[in-house]
Coordinates of C-alpha atoms and ligand atoms in Angstrom, one line a residue:
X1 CA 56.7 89.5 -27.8
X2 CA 55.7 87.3 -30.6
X3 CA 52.4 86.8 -32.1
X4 CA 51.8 83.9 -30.2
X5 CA 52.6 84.9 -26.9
X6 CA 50.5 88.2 -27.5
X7 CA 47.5 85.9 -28.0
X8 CA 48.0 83.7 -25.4
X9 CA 48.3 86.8 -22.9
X10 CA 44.9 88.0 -24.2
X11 CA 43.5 84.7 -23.6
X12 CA 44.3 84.9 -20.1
X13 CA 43.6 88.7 -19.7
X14 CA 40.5 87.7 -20.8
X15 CA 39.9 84.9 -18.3
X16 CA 41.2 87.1 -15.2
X17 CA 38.5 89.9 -16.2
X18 CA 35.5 87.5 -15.4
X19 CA 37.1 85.1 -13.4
X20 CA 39.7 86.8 -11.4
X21 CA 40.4 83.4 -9.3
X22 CA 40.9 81.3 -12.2
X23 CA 44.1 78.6 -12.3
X24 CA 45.6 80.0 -15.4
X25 CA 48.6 77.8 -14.9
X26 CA 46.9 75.2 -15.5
X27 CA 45.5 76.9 -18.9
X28 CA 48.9 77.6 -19.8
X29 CA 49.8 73.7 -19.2
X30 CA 47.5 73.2 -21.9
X31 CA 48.7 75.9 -24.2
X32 CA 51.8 74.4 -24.2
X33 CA 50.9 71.1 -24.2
X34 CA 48.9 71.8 -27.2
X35 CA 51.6 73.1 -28.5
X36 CA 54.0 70.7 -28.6
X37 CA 51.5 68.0 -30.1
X38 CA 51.1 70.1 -32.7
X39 CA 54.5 71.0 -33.2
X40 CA 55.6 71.5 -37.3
X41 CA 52.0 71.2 -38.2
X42 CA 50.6 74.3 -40.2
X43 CA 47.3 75.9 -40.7
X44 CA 45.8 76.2 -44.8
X45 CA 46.5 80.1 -44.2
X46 CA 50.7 79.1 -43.4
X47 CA 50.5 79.8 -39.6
X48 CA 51.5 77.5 -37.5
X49 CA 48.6 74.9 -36.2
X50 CA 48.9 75.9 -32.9
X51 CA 46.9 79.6 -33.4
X52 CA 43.7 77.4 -34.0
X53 CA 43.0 76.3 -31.2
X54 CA 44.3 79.3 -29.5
X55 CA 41.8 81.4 -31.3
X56 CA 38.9 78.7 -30.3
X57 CA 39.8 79.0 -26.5
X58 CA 39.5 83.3 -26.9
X59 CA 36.0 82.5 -28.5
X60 CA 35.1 80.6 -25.4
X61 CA 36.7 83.0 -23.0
X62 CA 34.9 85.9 -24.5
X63 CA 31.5 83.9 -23.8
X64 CA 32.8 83.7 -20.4
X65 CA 32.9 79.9 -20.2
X66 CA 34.4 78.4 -17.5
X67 CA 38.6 77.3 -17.0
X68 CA 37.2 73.0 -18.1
X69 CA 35.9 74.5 -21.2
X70 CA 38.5 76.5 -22.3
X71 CA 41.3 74.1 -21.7
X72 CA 39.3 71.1 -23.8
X73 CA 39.3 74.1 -26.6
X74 CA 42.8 74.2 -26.2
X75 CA 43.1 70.8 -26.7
X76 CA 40.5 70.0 -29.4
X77 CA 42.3 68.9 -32.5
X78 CA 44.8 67.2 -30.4
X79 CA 43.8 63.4 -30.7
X80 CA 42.7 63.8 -34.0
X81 CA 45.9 65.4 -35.7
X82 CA 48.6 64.6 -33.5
X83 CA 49.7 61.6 -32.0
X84 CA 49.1 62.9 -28.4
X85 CA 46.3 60.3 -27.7
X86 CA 43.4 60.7 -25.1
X87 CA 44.4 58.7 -22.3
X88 CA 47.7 61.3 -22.1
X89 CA 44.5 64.6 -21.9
X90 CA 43.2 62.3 -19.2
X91 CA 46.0 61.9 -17.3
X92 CA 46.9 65.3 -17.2
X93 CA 43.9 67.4 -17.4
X94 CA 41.4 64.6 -15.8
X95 CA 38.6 62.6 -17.7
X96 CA 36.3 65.3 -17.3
X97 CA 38.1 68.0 -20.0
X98 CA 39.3 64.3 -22.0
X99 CA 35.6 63.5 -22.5
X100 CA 34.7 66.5 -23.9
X101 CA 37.9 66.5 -26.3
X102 CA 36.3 62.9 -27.0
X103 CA 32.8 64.4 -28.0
X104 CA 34.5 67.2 -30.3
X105 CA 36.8 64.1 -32.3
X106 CA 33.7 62.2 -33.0
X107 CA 31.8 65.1 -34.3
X108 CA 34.9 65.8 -36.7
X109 CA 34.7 62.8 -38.7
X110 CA 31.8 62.4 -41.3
X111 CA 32.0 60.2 -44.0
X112 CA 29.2 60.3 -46.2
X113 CA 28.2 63.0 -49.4
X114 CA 25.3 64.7 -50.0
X115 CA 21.9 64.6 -48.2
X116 CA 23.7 61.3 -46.5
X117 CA 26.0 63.9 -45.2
X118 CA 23.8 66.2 -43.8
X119 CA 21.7 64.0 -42.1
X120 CA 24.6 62.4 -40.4
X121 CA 25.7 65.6 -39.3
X122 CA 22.9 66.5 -37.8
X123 CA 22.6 63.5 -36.3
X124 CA 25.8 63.9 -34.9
X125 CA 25.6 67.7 -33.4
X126 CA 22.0 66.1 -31.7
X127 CA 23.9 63.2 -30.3
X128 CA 27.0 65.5 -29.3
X129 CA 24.0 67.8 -27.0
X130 CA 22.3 64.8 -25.5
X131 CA 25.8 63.8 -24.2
X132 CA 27.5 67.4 -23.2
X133 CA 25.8 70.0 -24.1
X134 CA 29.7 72.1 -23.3
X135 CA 30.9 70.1 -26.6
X136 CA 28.5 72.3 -28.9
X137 CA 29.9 75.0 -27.2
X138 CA 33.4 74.3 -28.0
X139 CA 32.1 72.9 -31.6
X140 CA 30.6 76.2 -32.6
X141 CA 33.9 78.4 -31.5
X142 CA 36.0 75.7 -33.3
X143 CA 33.6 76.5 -37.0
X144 CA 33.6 80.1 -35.9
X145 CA 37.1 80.5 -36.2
X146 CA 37.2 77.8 -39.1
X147 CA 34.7 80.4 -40.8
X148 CA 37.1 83.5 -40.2
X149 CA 40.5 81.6 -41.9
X150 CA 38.2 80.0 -45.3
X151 CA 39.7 82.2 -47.4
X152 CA 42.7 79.9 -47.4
X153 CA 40.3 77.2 -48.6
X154 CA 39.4 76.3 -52.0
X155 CA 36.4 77.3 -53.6
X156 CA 34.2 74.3 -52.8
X157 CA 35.5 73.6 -49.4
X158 CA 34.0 77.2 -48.5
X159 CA 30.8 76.4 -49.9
X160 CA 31.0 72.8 -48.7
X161 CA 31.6 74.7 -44.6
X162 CA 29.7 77.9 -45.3
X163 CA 26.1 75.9 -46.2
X164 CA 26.9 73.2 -42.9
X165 CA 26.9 76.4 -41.0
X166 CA 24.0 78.0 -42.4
X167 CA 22.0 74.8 -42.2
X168 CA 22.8 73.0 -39.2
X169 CA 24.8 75.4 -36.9
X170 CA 23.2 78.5 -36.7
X171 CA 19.8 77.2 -36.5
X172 CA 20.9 75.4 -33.7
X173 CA 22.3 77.8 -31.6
X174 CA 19.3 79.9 -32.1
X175 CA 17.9 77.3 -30.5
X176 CA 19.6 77.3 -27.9
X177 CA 19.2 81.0 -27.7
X178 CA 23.0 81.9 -28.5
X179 CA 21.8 85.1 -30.5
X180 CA 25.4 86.3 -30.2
X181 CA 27.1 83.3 -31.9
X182 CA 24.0 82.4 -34.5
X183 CA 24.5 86.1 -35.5
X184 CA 28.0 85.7 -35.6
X185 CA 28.6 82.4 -37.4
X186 CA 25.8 83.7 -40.0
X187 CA 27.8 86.8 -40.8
X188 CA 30.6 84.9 -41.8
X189 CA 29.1 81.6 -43.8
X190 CA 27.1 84.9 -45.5
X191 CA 30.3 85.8 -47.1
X192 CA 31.2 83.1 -48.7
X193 CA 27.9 81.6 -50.0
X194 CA 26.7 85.5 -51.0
X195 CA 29.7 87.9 -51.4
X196 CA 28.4 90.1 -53.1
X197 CA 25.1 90.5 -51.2
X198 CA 27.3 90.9 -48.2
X199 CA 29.6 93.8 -49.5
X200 CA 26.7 95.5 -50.8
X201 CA 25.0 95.5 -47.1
X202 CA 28.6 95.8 -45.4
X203 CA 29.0 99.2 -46.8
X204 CA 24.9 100.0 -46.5
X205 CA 25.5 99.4 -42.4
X206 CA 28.6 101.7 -43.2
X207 CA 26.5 104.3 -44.6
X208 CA 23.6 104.2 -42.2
X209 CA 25.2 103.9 -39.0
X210 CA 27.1 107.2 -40.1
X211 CA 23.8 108.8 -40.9
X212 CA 21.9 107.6 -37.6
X213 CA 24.9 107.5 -35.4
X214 CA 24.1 111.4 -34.1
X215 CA 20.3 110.9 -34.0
X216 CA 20.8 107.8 -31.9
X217 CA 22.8 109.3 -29.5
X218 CA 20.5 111.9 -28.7
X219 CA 18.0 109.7 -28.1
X220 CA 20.0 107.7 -25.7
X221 CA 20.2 111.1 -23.9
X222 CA 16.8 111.7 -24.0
X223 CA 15.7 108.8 -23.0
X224 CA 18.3 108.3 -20.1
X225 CA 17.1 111.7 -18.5
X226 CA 13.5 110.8 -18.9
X227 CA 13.8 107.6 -17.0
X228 CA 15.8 109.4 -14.4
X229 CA 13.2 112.3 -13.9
X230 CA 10.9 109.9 -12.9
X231 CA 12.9 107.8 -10.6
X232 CA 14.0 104.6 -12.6
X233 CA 17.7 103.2 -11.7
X234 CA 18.7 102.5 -15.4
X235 CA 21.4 100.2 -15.6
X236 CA 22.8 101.2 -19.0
X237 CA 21.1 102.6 -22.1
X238 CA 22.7 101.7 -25.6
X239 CA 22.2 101.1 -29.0
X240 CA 22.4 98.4 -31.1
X241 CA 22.5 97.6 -34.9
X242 CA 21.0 94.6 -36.0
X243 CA 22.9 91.1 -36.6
X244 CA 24.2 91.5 -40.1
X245 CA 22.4 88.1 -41.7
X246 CA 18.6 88.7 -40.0
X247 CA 19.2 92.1 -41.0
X248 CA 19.7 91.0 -45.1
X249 CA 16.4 88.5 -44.6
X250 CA 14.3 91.7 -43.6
X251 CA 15.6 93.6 -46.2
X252 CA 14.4 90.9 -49.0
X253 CA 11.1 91.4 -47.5
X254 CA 11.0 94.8 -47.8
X255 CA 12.1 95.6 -51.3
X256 CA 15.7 96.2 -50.5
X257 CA 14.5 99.4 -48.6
X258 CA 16.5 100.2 -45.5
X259 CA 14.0 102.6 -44.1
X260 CA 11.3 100.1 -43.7
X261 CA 13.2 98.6 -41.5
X262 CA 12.3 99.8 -38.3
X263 CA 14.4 97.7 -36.0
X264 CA 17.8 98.3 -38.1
X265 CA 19.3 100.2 -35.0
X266 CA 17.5 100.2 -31.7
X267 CA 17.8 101.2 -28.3
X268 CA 18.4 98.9 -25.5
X269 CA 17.4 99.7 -22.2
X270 CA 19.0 97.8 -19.1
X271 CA 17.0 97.9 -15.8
X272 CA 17.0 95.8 -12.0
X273 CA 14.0 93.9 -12.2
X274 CA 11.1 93.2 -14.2
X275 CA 8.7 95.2 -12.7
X276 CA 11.4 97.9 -13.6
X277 CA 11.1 96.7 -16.8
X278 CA 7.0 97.7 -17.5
X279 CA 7.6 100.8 -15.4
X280 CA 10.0 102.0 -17.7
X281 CA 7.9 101.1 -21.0
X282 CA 5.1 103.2 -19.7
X283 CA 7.2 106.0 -19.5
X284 CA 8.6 105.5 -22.8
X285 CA 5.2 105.6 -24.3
X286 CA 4.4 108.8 -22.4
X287 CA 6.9 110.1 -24.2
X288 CA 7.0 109.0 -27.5
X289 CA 3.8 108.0 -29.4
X290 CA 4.1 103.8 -30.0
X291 CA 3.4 102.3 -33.5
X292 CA 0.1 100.5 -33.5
X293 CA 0.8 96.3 -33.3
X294 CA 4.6 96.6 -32.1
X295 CA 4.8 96.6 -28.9
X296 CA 5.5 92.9 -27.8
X297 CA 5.9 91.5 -24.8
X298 CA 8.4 88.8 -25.0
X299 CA 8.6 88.9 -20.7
X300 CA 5.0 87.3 -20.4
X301 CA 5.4 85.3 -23.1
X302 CA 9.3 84.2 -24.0
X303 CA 10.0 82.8 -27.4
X304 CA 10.2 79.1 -27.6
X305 CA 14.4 79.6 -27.1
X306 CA 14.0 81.4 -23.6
X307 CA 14.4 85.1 -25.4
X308 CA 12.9 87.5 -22.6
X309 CA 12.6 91.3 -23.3
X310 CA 9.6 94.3 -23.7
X311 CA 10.2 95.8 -27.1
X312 CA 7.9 98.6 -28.8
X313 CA 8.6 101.0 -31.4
X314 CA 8.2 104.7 -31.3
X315 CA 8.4 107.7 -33.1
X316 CA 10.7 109.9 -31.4
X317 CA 10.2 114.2 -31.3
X318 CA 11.6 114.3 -34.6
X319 CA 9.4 112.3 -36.1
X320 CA 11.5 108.7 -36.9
X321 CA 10.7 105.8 -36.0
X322 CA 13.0 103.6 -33.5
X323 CA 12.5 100.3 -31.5
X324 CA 13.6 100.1 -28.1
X325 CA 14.1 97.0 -26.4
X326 CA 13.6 96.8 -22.6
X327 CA 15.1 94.4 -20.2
X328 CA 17.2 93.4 -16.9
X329 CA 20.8 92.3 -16.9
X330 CA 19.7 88.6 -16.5
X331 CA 17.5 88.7 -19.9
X332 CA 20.2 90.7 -21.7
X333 CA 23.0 87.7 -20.4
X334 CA 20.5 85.1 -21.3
X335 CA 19.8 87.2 -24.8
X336 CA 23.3 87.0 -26.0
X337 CA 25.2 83.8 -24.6
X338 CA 21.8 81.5 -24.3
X339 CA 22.4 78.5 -22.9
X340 CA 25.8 78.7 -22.9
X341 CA 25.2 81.1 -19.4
X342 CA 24.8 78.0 -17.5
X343 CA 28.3 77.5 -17.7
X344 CA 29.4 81.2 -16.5
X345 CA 31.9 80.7 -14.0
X346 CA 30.8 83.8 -12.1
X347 CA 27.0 82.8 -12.6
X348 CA 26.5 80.2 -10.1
X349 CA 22.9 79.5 -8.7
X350 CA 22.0 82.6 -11.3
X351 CA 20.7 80.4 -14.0
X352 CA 17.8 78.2 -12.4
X353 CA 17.9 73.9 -13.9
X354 CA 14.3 75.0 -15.5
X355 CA 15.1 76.8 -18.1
X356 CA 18.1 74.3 -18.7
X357 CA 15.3 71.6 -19.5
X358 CA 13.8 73.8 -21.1
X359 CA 15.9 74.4 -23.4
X360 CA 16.7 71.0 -23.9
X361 CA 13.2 70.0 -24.2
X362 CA 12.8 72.6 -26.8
X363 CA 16.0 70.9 -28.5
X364 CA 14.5 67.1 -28.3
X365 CA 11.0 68.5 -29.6
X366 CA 12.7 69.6 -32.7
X367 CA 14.7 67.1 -33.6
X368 CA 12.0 65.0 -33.4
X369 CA 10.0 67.1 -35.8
X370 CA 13.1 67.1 -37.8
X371 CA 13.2 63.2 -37.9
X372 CA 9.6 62.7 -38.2
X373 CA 8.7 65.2 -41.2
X374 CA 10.3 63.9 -44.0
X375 CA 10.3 67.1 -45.7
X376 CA 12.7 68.1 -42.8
X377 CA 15.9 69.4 -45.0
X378 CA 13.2 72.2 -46.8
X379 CA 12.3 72.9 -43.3
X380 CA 15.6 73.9 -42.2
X381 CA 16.8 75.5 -45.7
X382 CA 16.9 79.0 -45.1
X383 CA 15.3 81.2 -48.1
X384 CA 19.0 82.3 -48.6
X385 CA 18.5 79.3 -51.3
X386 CA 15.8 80.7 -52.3
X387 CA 17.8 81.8 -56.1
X388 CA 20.8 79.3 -56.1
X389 CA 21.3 75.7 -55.3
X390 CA 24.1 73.7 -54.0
X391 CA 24.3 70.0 -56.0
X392 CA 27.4 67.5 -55.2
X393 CA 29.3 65.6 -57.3
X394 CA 29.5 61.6 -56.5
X395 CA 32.6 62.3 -55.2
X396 CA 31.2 65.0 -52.8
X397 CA 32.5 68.1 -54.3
X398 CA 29.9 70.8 -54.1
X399 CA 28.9 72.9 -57.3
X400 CA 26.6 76.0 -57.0
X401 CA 23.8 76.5 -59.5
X402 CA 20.6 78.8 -60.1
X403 CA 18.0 77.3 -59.2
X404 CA 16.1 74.7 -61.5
X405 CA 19.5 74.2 -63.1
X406 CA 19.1 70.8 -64.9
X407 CA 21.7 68.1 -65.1
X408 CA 23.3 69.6 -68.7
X409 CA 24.5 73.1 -67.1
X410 CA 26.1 70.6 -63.9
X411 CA 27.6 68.4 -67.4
X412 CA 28.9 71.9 -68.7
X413 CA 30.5 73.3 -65.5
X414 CA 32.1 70.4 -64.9
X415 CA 33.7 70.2 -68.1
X416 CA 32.9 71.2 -71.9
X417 CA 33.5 67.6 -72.6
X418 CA 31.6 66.2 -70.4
X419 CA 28.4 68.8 -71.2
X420 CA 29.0 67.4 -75.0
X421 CA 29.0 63.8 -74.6
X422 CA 26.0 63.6 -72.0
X423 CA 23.8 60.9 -72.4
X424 CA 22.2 60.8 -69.3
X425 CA 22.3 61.2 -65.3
X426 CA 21.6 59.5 -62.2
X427 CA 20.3 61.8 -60.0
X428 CA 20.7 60.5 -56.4
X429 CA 21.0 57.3 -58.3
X430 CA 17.8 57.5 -59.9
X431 CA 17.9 57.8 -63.9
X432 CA 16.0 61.1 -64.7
X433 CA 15.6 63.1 -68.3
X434 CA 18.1 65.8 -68.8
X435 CA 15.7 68.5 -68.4
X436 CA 14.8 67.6 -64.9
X437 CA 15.3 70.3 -62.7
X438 CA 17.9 69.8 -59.7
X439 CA 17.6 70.5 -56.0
X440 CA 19.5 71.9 -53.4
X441 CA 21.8 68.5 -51.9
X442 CA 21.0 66.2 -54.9
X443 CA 24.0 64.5 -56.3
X444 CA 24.5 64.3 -59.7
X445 CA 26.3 61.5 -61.6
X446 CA 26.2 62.1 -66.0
X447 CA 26.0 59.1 -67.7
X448 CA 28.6 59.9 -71.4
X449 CA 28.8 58.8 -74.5
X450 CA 31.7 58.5 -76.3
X451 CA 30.8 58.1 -79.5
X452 CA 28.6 61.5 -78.7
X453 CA 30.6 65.0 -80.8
X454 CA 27.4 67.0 -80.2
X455 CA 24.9 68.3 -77.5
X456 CA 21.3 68.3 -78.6
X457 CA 19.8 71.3 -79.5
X458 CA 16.9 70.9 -77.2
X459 CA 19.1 71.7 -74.5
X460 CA 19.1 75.5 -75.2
X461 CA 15.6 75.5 -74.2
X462 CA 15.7 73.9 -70.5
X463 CA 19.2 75.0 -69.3
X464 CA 19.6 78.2 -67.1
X465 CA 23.5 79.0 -66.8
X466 CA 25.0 81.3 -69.0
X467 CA 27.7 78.9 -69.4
X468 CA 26.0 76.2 -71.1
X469 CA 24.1 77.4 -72.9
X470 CA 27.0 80.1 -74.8
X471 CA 29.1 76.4 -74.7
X472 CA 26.2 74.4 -76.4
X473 CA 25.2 77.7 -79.0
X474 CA 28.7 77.5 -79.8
X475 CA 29.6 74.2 -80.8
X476 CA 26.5 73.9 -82.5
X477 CA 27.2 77.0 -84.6
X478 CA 30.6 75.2 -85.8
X479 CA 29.1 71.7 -86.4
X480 CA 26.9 73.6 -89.2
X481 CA 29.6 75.0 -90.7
X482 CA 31.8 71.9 -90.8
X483 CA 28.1 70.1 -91.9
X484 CA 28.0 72.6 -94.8
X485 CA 31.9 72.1 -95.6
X486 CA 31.3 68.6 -95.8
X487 CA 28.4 68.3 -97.9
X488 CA 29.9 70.0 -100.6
Ligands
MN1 MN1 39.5 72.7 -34.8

């Protein structure tokens, strides 16, 4: 069997597990419909187009999205890459799959550079939600698999993608309480905009799960039997390690140091019903002694994205220290796919229309404050900026600096040359002195002069890359020299 075909049978192995009723002929119409249209074309990594949106429809089967869904993921690059147009979707998969291929096409296309860019974006995604909310959906598993092929992409594409998801994906689908995919499209735009960050903690998590992996499942033990003993139907007790990127944030705040971070692995426990749910936290604190100020319950009062779950931490007979997260099967559903449980095939009547609006509500009220604060892209800049900056050229290209980089070390890395001869800059098209210090999205345009052989020496004092500065020392060094030669 080839690759292909092996994929595709996963796909609908997949589907038949959550939806055993589900007309996979009709997702296999698609496949090879989507197949044909994008017959010959290739992927950046050399495979053939067609393992793209493949990939994008397993996403959206493993969130256990319904068969509409998956077939528009089948088919979402069609109208915009092949020349398969949309009326053809409509007339054979029906306007309600072409319309949401429609939504994903017109969030593809985005013209403008810079903070123009990423305020059109956004604009976009929000416009794309007040629509069909299933388009997000599809948009996310499209950038997720996008995010797992950027190696094949040249260096400022991945930065270019990686910061778009950092800054406008994943905070969204936290908002819409898709824990699951925010962890997971963090954990990949992490490892291209911090790789060596990420390998260090990769191989920390390696390290640590090995050390706690025995300790946890003892506990699991323990606390199974304990619940039982005193009559509570426990669903499933398990353990979890924290998302990879909210993991890295905590450690910053704590010096680095991986035991101060309490929550690093935790237990979950799975219950019926709510009132389960407090039943069993007593129990647990029976047992094991709580830590003052962390016991929170998130059951009373949900976070603003719908999260519902009792979570304390404890130290256990041996003396650690381990949070354990308490919940039904509904909040742990809701915890991981968000709102993207609405659409659960098997789900029907589970998910009430409240906590749809909700969510939307929650969505609107945001964008608003967005819109309205004009300080809104520092809002949503995560403090992984915090040390580097991301700058674009006028033609769009981004370049990653330290922070309070000033226009020379963008002159140098863009070319010795260009570093020597720079007279000035426009910075977002405002003239500003050399030493002014850039921000993340500004773009950078350097005014040269020709005539110019030298950089000033004044530079040295306000530039912070390596690079220009070694670039400016040296050719400063050899005009002296060819000064001296000359003047004798
Ligand atoms: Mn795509």
């Amino acid at each position: 069997m080839s690759e292909l075909e092996k994929n595709f049978k996963n796909l609908t192995k997949t589907i038949r597990e959550y939806q055993p009723k589900a007309d996979l002929e009709l997702v296999e119409l698609a496949f090879e419909f989507a197949r044909e249209a994008h017959a010959g074309q290739k992927r950046m990594t050399g495979e053939d187009y067609i393992f793209h949106p493949l990939a994008t429809a397993q996403i959206l089967a493993n969130m256990k999205l319904n068969i509409p869904i998956i077939i528009a993921g089948l088919l979402h690059d069609v109208p915009e890459d092949t020349k398969v147009s949309l009326t053809e979707i409509e007339k054979n998969f029906g306007a309600d799959v072409a319309n949401m291929v429609e939504g994903i096409t017109k969030l593809g296309t985005i013209k403008y550079r810079g903070i123009e860019r990423y305020i059109e974006n956004l604009r976009k995604m929000f416009l794309a939600i007040a629509k069909d909310l299933r388009v997000i959906l599809i948009k996310f598993a499209d950038r997720l698999h996008n995010l797992k092929t950027l190696y094949a992409l040249p260096r400022n594409k991945q930065i270019r993608i990686a910061s778009e998801v950092m800054e406008i994906y994943a905070p969204i689908a936290n908002r819409l309480g898709m824990y699951e995919m925010k962890g997971k499209l963090e954990e990949e735009a992490f490892k291209y905009l911090y790789p060596k960050e990420y390998n260090w903690l990769k191989k920390l998590i390696e390290e640590q799960t090995k050390v706690k992996e025995k300790y946890l499942n003892k506990i699991i033990l323990f606390v199974n039997q304990e619940l039982k003993d005193e009559g509570i139907d426990v669903i499933e007790v398990k353990g979890r390690v924290k998302q990879l990127y909210s993991l890295y944030q905590k450690l910053l705040k704590h010096n680095k140091d991986i035991n101060r971070v309490y929550d690093f692995v935790a237990i979950r426990i799975i219950v019926e019903d709510m009132p389960t749910c407090y039943a069993a936290l007593g129990i647990i604190h029976k047992k094991m002694k709580p830590l003052k100020g962390r016991i929170k319950d998130y059951i009373a009062q949900p976070k603003p994205n719908g999260y519902s779950s009792l979570h304390t931490t404890v130290f256990t007979l041996d003396g650690e220290i381990i949070e354990i997260q308490i919940r039904t099967k509904e909040m742990d559903e809701n915890a991981e796919f968000g709102i993207a449980a609405h659409w659960h095939y098997d789900e029907k009547g589970s998910l009430k229309p409240n906590k749809l609006t909700r969510w939307i509500e929650e969505l609107t009220k945001w964008q608003k404050e967005l819109i309205a604060n004009e300080k809104f892209l520092e809002n949503l800049k995560i403090d992984v900026f915090h040390d580097r900056i991301f700058v674009f050229t006028p033609k769009g290209d981004v370049i990653d600096l330290p922070a309070a980089a000033t226009p020379v070390d963008f002159a140098y890395y863009v070319h010795t040359d260009i570093g020597n001869q720079c007279a000035g800059a426009l910075i977002n098209n405002h003239i500003a002195s050399l030493d002014t210090p850039l921000k993340s999205g500004d773009v950078i345009e350097i005014l040269t002069d020709k005539n110019r052989k030298y950089p000033n020496a004044d530079w040295i004092k306000s530039v912070k890359t390596s690079l220009a500065r070694s670039k400016i020392k040296s050719i400063l060094a050899k005009r002296t020299l060819i000064d001296r030669f000359l003047n004798k």
